[in-house]
Coordinates of C-alpha atoms and ligand atoms in Angstrom, one line a residue:
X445 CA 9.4 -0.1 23.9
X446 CA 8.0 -0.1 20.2
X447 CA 4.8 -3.1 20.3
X448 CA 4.5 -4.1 17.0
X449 CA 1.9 -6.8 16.0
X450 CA 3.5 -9.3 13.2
X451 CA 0.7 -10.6 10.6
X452 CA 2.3 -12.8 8.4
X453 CA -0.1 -13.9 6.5
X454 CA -0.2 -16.8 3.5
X455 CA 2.2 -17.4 0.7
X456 CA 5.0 -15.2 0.2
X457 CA 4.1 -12.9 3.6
X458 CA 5.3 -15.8 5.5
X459 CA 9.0 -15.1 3.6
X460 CA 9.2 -11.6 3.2
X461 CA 8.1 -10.4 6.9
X462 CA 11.1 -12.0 8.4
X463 CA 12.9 -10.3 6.1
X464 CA 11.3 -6.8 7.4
X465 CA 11.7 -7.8 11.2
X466 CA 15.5 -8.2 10.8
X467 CA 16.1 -5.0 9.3
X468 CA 13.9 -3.5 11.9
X469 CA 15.8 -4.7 14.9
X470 CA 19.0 -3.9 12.8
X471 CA 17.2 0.0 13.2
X472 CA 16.6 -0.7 16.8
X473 CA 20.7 -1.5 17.5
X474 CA 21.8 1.2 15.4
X475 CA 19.7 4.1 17.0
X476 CA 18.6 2.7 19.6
X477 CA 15.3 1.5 19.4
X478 CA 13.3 -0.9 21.5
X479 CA 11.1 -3.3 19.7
X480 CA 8.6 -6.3 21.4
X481 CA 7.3 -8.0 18.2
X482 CA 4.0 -10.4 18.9
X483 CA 2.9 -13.1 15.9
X484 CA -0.2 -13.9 15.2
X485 CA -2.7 -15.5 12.5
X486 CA -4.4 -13.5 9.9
X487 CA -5.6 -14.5 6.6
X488 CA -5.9 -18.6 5.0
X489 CA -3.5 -19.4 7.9
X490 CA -6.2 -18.6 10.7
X491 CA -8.8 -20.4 8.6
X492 CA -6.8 -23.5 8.7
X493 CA -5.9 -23.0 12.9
X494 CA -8.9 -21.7 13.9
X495 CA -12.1 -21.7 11.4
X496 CA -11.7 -17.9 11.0
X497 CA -9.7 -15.4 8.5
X498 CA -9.5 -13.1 11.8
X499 CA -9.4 -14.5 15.3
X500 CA -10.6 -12.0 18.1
X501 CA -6.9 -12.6 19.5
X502 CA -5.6 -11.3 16.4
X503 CA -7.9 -7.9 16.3
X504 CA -6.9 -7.4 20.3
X505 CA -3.2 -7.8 19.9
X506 CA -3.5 -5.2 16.7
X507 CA -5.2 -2.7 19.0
X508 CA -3.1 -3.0 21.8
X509 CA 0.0 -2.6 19.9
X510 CA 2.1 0.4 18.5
X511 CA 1.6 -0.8 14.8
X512 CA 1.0 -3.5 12.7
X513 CA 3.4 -5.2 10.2
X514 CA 1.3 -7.5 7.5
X515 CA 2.7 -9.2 4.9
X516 CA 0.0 -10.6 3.0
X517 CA -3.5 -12.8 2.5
X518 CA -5.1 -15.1 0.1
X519 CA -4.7 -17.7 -2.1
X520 CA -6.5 -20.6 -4.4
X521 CA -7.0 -23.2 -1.2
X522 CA -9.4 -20.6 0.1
X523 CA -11.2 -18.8 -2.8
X524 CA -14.4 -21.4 -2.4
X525 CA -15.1 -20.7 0.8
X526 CA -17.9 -18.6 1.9
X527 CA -17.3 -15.1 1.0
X528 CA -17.3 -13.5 4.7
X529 CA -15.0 -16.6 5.5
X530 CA -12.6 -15.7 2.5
X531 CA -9.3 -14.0 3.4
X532 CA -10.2 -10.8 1.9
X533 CA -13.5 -10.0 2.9
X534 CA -13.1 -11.8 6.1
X535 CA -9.6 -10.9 7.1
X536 CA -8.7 -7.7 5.4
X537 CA -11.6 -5.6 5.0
X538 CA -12.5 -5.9 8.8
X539 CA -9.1 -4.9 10.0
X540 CA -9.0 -2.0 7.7
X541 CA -12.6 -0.9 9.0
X542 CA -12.4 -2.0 12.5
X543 CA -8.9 -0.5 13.1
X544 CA -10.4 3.0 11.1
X545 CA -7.7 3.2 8.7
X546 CA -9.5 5.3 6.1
X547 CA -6.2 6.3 4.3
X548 CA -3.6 3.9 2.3
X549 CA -0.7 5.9 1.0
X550 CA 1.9 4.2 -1.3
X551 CA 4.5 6.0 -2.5
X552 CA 5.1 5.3 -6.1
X553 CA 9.2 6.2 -6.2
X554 CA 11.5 4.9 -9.3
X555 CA 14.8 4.3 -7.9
X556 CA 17.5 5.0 -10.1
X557 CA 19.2 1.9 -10.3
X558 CA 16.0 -0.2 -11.4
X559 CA 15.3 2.5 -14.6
X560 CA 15.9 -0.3 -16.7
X561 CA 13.9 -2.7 -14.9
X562 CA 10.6 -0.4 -15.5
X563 CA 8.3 -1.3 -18.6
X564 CA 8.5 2.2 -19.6
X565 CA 11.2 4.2 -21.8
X566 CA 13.5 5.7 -19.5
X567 CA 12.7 9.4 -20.2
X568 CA 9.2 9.0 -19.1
X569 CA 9.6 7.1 -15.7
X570 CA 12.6 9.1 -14.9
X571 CA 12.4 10.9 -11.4
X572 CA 9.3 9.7 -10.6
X573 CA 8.0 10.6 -7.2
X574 CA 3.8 10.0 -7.4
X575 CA 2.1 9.6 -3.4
X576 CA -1.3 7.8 -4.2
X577 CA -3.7 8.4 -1.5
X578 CA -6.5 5.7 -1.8
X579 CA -9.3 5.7 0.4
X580 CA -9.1 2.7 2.3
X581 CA -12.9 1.9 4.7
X582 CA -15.7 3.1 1.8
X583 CA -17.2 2.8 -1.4
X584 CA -17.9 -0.1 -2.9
X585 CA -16.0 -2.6 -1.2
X586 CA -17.7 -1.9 1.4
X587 CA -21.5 -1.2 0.0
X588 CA -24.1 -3.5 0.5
X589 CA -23.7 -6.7 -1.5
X590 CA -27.3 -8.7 -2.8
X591 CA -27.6 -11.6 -5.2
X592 CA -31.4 -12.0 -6.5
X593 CA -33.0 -14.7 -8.7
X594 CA -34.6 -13.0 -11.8
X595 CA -36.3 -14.8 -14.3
X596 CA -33.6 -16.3 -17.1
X597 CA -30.9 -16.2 -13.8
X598 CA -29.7 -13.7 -11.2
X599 CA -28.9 -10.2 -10.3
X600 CA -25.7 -9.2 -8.5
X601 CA -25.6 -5.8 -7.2
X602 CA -22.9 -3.9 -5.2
X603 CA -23.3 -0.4 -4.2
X604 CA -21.1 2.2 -4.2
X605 CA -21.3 4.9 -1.7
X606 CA -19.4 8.1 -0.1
X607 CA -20.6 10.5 2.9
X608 CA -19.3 14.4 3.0
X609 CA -17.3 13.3 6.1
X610 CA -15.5 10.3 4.9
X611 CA -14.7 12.7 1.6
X612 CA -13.6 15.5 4.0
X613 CA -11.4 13.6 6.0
X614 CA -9.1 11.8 3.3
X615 CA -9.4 15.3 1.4
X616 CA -8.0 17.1 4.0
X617 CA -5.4 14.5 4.7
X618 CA -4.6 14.8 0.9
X619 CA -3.6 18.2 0.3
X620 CA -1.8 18.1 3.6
X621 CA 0.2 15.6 2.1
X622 CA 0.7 17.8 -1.1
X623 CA 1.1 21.1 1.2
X624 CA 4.9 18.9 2.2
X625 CA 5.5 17.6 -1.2
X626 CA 5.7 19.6 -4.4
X627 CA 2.2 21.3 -3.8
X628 CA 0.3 19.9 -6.8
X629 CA -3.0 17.4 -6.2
X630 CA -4.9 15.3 -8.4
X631 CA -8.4 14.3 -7.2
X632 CA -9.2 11.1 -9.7
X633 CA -12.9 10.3 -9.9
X634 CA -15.6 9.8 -12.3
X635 CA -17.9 12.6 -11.8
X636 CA -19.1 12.4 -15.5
X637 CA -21.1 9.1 -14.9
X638 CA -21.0 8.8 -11.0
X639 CA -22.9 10.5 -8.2
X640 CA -21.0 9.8 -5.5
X641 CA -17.7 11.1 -8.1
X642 CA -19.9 13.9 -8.0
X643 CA -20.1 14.6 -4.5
X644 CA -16.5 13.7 -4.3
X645 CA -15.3 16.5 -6.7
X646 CA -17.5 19.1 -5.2
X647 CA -16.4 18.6 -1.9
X648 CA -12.6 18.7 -2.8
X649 CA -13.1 22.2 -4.5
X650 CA -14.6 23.5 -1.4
X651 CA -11.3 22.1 0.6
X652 CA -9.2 23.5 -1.6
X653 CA -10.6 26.8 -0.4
X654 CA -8.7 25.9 3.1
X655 CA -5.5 25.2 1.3
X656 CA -5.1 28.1 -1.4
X657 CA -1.3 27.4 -1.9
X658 CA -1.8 23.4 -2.8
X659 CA -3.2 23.0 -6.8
X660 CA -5.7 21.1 -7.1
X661 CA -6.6 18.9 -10.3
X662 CA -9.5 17.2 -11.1
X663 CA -9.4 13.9 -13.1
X664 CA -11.2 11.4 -14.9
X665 CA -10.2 7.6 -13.8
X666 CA -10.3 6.4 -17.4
X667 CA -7.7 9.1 -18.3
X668 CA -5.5 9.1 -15.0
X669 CA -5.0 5.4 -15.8
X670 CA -3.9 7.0 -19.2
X671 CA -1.7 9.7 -17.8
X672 CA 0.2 7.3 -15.6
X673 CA 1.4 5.8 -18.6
X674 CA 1.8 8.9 -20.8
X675 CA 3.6 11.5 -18.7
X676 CA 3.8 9.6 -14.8
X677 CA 6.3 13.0 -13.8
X678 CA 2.8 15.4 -14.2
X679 CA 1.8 13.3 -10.4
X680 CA 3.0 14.5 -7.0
X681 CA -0.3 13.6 -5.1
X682 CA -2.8 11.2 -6.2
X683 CA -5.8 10.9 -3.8
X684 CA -9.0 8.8 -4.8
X685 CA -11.6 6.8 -3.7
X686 CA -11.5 3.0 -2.7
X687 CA -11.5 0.8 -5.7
X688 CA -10.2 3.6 -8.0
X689 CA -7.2 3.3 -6.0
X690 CA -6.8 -0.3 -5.7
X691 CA -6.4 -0.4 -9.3
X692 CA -4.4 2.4 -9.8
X693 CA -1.5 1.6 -7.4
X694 CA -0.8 -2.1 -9.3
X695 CA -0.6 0.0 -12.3
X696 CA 1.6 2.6 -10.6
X697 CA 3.5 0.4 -8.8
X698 CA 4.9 -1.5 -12.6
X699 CA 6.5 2.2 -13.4
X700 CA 8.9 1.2 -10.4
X701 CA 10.2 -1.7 -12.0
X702 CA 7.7 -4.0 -10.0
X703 CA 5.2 -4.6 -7.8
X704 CA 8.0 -6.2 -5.1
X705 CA 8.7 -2.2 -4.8
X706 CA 5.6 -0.7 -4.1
X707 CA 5.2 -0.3 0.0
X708 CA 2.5 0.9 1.8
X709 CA 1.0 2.6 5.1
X710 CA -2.5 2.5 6.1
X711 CA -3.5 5.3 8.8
X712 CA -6.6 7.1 10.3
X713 CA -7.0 5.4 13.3
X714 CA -5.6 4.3 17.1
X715 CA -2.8 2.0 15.5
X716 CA -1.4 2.0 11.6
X717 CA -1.0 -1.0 9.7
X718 CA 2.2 -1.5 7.4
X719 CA 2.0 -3.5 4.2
X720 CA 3.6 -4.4 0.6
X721 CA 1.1 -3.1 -1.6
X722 CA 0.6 -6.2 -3.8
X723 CA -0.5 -9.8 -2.5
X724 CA 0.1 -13.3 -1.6
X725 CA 2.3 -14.3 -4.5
X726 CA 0.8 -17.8 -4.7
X727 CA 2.7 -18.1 -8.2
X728 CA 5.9 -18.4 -6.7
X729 CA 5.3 -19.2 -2.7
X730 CA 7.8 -20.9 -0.9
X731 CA 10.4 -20.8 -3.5
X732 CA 12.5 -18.1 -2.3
X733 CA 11.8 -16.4 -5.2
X734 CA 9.9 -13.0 -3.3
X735 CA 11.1 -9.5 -3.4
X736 CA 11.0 -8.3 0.1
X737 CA 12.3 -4.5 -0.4
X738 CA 8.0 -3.3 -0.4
X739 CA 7.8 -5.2 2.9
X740 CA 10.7 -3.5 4.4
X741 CA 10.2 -0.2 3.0
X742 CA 6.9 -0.6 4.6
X743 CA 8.7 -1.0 7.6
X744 CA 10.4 2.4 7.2
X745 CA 7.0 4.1 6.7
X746 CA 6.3 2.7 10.1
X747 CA 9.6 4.2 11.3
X748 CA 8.2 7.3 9.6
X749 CA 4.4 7.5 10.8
X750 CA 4.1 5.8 14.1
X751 CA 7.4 6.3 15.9
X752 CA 8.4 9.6 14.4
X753 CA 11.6 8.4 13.5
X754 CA 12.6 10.0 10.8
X755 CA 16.5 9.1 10.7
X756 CA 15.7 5.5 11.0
X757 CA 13.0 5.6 8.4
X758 CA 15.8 7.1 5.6
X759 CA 18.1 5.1 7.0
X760 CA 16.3 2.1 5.5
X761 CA 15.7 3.6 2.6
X762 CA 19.1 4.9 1.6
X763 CA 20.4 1.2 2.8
X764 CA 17.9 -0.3 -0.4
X765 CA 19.6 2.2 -2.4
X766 CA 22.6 0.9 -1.9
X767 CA 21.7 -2.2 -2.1
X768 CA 19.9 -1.7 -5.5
X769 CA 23.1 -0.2 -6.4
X770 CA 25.5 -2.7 -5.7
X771 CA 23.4 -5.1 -8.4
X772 CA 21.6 -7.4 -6.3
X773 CA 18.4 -8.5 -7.6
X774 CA 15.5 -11.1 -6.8
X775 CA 14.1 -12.4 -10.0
X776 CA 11.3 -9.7 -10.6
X777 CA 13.9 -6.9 -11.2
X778 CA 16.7 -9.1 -12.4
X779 CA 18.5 -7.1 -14.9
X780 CA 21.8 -8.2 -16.9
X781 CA 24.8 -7.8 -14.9
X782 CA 23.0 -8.1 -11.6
X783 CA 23.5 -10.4 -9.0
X784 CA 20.7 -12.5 -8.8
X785 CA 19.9 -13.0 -4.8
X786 CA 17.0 -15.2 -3.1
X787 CA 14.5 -13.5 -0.4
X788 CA 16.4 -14.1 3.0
X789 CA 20.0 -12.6 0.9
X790 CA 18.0 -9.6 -0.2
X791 CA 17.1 -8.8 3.3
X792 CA 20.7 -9.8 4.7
X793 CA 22.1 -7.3 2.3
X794 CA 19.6 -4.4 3.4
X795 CA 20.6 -5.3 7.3
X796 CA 24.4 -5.3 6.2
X797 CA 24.2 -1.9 4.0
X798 CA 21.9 -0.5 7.4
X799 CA 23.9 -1.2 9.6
X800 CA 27.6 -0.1 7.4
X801 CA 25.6 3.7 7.4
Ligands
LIG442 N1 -3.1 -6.9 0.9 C1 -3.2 -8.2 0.5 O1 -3.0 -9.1 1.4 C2 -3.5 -8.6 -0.9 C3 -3.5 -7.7 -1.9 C4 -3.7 -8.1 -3.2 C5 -4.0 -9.5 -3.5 N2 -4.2 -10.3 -2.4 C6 -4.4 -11.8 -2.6 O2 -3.2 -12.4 -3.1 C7 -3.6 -13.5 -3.9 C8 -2.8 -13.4 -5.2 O3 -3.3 -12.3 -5.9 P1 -2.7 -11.7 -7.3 O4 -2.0 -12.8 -8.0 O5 -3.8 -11.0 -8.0 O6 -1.7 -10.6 -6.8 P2 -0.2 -10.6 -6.3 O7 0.2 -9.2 -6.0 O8 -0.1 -11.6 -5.2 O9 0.7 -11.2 -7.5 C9 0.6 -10.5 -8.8 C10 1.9 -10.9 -9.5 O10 3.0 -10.1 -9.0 C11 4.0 -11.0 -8.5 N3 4.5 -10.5 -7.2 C12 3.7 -10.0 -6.2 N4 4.5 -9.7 -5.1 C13 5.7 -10.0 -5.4 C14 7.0 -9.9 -4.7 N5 7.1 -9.4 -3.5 N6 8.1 -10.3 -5.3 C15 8.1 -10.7 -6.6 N7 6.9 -10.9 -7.3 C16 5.8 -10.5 -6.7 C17 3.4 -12.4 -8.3 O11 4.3 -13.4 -8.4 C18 2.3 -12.4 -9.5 O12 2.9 -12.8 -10.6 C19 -5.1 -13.5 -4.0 O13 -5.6 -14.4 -3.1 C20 -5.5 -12.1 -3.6 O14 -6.8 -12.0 -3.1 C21 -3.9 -9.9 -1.1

């Protein structure tokens, strides 16, 4: 029996995890998998129940699942609260720390059938396969924050900061990653300006040593965010630090077609957390509107990295194939000639295609 903690979350998370949960327990009949999913609050919808982003229930029932399955947080109705009583800094961040999930991996994959659907000419995206490793618990995110009165107004300062370990461990877990995959690594920083890039690039040579058969490529961020525009097939393995990252993956995820693609898999602690890569949606909450394919893809990379279910993980993602295949489409990757399906039809087609493997 598979615990799995359900976070919803605020505007389109409360449509698209439903979506993820059915073609989960779809896995669960068809190879036999035992599932006990457990709601609870997270985000602006725990602000409004309780006062805070992230109850103490909430945190307890993460660590005492399997894995966690989070849609997403946010939105305008909370963005003037008190910043450690926002969503973000007082949902999100603390669950990434507190649950030690120093690594987000999204897979950046173009599926064939949505070539057209990608801003990019065809022969550039074509066959792209890109793994961007972000660092997901430092840097300046999480640096220490000060607002000072100076004369003529204020001073705001964040501060950006990386430790040999925490370089070490999402290094390693890198070229691991690239050591599977096509054996090619680019380390994006900005060593030319930053110290910290510095340190960051000094310390990946010396891993390297431990993983002779994995290339590794150093890279500017100013130029990566060039390259992944220019020539996206030169990426296997992308791994980079915090905010570098965050940026990066929107932009990688638009070579897919859209964002509504992109899912992702934070790891490095107890239990792993499972989400779409992009956000709360409020533009087009509650109108049916959401793509939930990166939530449920995200469920497959749960399949994948907590249960060690490797079947049931492709069998999810050959059953979007198919469905992508067959022309259905939410409104983000609508395309001539395609069906055009809400959220809850979407993830009815993915559960019918599943379970027809
Ligand atoms: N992990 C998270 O929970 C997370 C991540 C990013 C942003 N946020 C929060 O989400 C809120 C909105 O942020 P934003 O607008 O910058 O980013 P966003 O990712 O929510 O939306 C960006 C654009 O992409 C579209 N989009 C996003 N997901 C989609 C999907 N599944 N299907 C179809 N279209 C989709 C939206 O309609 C919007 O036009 C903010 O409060 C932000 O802080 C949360």
């Amino acid at each position: 029996m598979y615990k799995i903690a359900v976070l919803p979350g605020d505007g389109i998370g409360q449509e698209i995890v439903p979506e993820a949960v059915k073609v989960l327990q779809a896995c669960g009949e068809k190879f036999g998998l035992a599932f006990e999913f457990r709601e609870a609050l997270v985000g602006g919808a725990a602000i409004d129940a309780t006062g805070h982003p992230l109850p103490e229930e909430t945190l307890n029932l993460c660590r005492e699942s399997d894995a966690v399955l989070l849609g997403a947080i946010g939105g305008p109705k909370w963005d003037n609260l008190p910043v450690h009583l926002r969503p973000e800094a007082g949902a999100l961040l603390p669950l990434r720390k507190k649950l030690g999930l120093y690594a987000n991996l999204r897979p950046a994959v173009l599926y064939e059938a949505l070539i057209d659907a990608s801003p990019l000419r065809q022969e550039i995206v074509e066959g792209i396969n890109i793994l961007v490793i972000r660092e997901l618990t430092g840097g300046l995110y999480f640096g220490e924050k000060k607002r000072e009165k100076i004369p003529g107004g204020e001073k705001a300062t964040d501060t950006l900061t990386y430790t040999t370990q925490e370089i070490e461990r999402i290094g390693r877990l890198a070229f691991e990653a690239a050591r599977k995959r096509r054996k090619v690594l680019h380390s994006v920083d900005k060593a030319n300006v930053l110290e910290s890039s510095r340190l960051w690039r000094e310390t990946m040579t010396r891993l390297q040593e431990e993983y002779p058969d994995v290339e590794l490529i150093h890279m500017y961020v100013d130029n990566a965010a060039m390259q992944l525009v220019r020539w996206p097939r030169q990426f296997d393995v992308i791994v980079t630090e915090n905010m570098f990252g965050d940026i990066l993956t929107d932009q990688a995820s638009m070579l897919t077609g859209s964002i509504g693609m992109l899912a992702s898999a934070s790891i490095g602690g107890k239990v792993a957390l499972y989400e779409p890569a992009h956000g709360s949606a409020p533009d087009i909450a509650g109108q049916k509107k959401a793509n939930p394919l990166a939530t449920i893809l995200s469920a497959a990379l749960m399949l994948r990295y907590s249960f060690n279910h490797e079947e049931a993980a492709a069998a999810i993602e050959k059953a979007v194939v198919r469905v992508l295949e067959k022309g259905y489409r939410t409104p983000d990757i609508m395309q001539p000639g395609c069906r055009l399906v809400n959220t809850e039809e979407m993830g009815e087609r993915v559960v019918e295609e599943l379970l027809a493997l």
